PDB file of C-alpha atoms and ligand atoms in Angstrom:
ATOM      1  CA  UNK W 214     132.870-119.291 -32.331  1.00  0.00           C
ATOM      2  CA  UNK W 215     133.506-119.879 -28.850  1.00  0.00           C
ATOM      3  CA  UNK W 216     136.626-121.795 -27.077  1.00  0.00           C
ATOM      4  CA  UNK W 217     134.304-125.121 -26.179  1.00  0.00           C
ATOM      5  CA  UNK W 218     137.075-126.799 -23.990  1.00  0.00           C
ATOM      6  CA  UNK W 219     140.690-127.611 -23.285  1.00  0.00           C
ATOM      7  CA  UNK W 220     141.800-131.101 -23.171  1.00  0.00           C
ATOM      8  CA  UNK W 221     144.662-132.048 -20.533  1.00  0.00           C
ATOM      9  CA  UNK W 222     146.441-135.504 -20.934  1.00  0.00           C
ATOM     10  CA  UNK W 223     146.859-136.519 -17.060  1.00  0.00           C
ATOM     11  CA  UNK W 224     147.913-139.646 -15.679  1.00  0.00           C
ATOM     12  CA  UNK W 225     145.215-140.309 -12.794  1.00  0.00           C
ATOM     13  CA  UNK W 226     142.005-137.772 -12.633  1.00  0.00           C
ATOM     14  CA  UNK W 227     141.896-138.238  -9.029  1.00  0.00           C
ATOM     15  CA  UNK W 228     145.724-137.180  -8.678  1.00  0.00           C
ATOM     16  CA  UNK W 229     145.090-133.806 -11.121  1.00  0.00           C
ATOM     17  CA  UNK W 230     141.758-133.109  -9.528  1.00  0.00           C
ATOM     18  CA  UNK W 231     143.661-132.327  -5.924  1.00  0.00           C
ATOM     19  CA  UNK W 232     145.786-129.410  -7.744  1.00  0.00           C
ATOM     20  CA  UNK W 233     142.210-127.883  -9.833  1.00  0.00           C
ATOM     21  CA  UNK W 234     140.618-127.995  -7.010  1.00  0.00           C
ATOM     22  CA  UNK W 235     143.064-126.187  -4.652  1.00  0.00           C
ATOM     23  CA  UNK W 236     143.061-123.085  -6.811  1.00  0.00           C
ATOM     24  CA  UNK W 237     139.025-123.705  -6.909  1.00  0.00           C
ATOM     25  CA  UNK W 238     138.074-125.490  -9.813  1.00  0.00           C
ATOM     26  CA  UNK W 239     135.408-127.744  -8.704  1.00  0.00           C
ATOM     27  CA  UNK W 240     135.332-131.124 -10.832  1.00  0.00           C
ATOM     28  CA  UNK W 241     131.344-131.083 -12.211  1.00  0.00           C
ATOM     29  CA  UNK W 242     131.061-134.831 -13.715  1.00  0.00           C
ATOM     30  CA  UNK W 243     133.336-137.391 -14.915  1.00  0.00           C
ATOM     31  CA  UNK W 244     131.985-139.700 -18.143  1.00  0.00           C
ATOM     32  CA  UNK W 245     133.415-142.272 -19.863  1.00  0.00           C
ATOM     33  CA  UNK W 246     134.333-141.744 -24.120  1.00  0.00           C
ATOM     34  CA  UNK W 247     134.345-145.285 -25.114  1.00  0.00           C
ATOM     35  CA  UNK W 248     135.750-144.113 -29.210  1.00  0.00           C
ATOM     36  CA  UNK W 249     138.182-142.112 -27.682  1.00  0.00           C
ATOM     37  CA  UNK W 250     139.115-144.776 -24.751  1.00  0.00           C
ATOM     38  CA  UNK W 251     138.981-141.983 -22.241  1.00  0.00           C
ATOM     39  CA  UNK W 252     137.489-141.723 -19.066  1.00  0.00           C
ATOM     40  CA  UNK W 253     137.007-137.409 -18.804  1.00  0.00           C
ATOM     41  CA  UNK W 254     136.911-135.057 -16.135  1.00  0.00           C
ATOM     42  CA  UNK W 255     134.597-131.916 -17.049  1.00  0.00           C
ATOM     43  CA  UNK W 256     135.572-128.362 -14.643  1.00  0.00           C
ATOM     44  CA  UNK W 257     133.606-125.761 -15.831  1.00  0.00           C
ATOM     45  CA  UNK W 258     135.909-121.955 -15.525  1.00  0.00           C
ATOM     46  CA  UNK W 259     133.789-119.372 -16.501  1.00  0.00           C
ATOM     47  CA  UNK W 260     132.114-119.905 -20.086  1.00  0.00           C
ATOM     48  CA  UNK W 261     134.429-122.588 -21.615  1.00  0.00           C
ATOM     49  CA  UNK W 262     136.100-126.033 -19.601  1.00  0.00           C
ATOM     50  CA  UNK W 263     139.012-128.355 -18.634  1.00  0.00           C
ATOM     51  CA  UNK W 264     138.791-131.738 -19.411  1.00  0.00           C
ATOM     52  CA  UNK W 265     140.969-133.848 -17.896  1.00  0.00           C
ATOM     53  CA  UNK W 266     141.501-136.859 -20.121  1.00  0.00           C
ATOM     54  CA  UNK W 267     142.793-140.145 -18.613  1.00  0.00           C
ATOM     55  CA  UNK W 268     142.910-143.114 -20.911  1.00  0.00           C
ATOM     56  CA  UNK W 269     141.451-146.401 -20.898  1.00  0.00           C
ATOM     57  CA  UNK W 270     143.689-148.101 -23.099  1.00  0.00           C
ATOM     58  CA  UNK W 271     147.324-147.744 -23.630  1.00  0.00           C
ATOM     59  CA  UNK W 272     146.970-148.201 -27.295  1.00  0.00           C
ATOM     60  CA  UNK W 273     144.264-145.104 -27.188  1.00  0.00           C
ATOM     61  CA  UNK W 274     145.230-141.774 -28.565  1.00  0.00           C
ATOM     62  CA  UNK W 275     145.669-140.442 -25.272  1.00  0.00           C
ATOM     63  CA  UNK W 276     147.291-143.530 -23.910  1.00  0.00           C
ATOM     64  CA  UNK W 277     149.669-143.290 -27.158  1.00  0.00           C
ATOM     65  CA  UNK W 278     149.953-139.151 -25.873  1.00  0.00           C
ATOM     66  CA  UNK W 279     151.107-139.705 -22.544  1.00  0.00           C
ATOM     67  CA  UNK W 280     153.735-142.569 -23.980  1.00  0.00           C
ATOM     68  CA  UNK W 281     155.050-139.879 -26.389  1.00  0.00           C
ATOM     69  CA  UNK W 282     154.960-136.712 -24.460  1.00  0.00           C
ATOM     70  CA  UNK W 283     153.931-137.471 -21.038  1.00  0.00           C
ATOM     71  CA  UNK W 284     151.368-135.188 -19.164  1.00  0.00           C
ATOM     72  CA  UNK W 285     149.863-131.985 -21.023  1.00  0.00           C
ATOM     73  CA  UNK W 286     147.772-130.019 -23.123  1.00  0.00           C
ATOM     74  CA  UNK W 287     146.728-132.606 -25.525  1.00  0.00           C
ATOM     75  CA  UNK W 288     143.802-130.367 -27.473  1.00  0.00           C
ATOM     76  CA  UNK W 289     141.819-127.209 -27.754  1.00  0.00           C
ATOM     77  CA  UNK W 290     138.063-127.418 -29.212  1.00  0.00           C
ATOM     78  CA  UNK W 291     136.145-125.083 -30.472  1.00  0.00           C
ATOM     79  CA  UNK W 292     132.539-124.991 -30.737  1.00  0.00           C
ATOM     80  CA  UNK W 293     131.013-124.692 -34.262  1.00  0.00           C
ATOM     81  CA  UNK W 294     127.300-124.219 -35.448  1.00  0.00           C
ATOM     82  CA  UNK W 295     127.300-127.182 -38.291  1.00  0.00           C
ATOM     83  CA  UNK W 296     129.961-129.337 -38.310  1.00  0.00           C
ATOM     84  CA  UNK W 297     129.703-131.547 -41.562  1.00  0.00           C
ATOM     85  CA  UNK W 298     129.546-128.083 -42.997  1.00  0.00           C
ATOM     86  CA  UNK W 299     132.396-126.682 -41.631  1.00  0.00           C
ATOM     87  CA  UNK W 300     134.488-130.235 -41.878  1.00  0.00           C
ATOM     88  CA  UNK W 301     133.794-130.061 -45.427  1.00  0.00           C
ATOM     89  CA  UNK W 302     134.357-126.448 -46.286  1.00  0.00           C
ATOM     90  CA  UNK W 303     138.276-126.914 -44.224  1.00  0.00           C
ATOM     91  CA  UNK W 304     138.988-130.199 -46.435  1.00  0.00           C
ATOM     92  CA  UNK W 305     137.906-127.840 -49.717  1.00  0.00           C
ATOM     93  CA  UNK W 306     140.314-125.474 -48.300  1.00  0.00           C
ATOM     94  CA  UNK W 307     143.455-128.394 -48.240  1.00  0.00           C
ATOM     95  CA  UNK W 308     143.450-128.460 -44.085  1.00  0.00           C
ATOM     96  CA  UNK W 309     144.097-131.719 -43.166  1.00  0.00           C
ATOM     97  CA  UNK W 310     141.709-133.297 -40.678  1.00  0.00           C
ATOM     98  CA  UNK W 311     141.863-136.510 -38.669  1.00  0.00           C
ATOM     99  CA  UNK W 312     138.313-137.141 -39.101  1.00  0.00           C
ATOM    100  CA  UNK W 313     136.653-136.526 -42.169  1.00  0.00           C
ATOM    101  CA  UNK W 314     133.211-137.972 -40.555  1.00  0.00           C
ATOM    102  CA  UNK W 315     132.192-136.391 -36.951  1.00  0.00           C
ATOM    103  CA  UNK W 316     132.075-139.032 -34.442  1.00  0.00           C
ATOM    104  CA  UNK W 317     130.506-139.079 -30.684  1.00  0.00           C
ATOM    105  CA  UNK W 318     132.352-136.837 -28.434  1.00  0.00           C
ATOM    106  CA  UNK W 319     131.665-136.113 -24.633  1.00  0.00           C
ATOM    107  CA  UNK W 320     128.312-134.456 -23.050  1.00  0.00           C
ATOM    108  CA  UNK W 321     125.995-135.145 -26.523  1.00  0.00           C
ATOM    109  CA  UNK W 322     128.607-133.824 -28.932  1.00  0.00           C
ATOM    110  CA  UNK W 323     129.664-134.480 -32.324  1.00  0.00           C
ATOM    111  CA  UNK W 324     133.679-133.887 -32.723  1.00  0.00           C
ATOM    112  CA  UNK W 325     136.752-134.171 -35.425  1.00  0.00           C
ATOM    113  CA  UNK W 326     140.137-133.149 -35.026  1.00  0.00           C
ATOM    114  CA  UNK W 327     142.013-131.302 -37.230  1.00  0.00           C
ATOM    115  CA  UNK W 328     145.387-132.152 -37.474  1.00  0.00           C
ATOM    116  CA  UNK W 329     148.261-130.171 -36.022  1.00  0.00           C
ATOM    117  CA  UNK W 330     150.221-130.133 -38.964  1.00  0.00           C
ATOM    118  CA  UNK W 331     147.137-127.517 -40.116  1.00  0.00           C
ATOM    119  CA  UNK W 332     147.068-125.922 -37.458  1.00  0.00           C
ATOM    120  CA  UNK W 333     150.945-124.697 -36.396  1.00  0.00           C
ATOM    121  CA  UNK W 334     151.207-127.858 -34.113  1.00  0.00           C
ATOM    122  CA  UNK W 335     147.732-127.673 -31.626  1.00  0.00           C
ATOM    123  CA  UNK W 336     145.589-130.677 -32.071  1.00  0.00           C
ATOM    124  CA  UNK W 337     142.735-128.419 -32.633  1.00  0.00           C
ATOM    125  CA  UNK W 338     138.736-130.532 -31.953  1.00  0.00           C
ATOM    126  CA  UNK W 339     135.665-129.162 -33.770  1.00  0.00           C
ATOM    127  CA  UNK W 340     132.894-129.806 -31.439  1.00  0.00           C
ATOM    128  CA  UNK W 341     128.953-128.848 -32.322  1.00  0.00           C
ATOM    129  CA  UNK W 342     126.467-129.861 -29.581  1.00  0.00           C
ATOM    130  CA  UNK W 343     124.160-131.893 -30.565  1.00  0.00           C
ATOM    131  CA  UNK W 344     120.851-130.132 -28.751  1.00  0.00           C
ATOM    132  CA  UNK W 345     121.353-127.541 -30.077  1.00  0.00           C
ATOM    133  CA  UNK W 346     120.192-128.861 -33.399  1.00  0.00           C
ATOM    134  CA  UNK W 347     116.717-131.233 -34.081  1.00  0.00           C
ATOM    135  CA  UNK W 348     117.693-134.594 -34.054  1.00  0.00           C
ATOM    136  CA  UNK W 349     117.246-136.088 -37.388  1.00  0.00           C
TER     137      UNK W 349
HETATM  138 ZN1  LIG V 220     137.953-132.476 -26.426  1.00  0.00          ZN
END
């Protein structure tokens, strides 16, 4: 397993991006998460990456985040090899998950979120990249 990315909950990219970059982390690509109603910042840091999330939509999950709780670490994801596998062996297990079908993440992926109430309160993303496997 590696640690795929952390998710921040920010108000304004461009307003976050002037702090990353000031202790040198250098903003690689923004793209746009239409299911997720987030526009997201990716900064690589060594093997693993922030991603600042801004929202689209107030009524978004991170637009309903940053109501709640304001700016923050909204998620941590973690990259697995199969993830229908692994969604199914956690459910079989009683953790409860968000999504119990993977839907279209950012940069190719497939994600679901477990929720925190598994997970001693982190909204913890499963993430599998989608080149690394044949497409079907
Ligand atoms: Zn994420």
């Amino acid at each position: 397993m590696k640690l795929d990315h952390i998710g921040i909950a920010v108000e304004s990219i461009e307003r976050s991006l002037i702090f990353y970059e000031s202790i040198g982390i250098e903003l690689a690509k923004t793209e746009v998460v239409a299911d997720q109603k987030v526009r997201v910042a990716i900064l690589p840091v060594g093997e693993t990456r922030i991603e600042l999330l801004e929202t689209l939509d107030p009524d978004g999950p991170v637009g309903k985040f940053l109501a709640k709780k304001g700016q923050g670490l909204h998620h941590i994801a973690v990259r697995v090899e199969n993830i229908s596998g692994t969604i199914d062996k956690l459910t079989a297990q009683g953790i409860e998950l968000i999504d119990k079908v993977p839907r279209k993440g950012a940069g190719n992926s497939l994600i679901a979120f477990v929720h925190p109430r598994s997970t001693g309160g982190v909204l913890l993303e499963l993430t599998e990249k989608q080149d690394e496997r044949k497409a079907d």
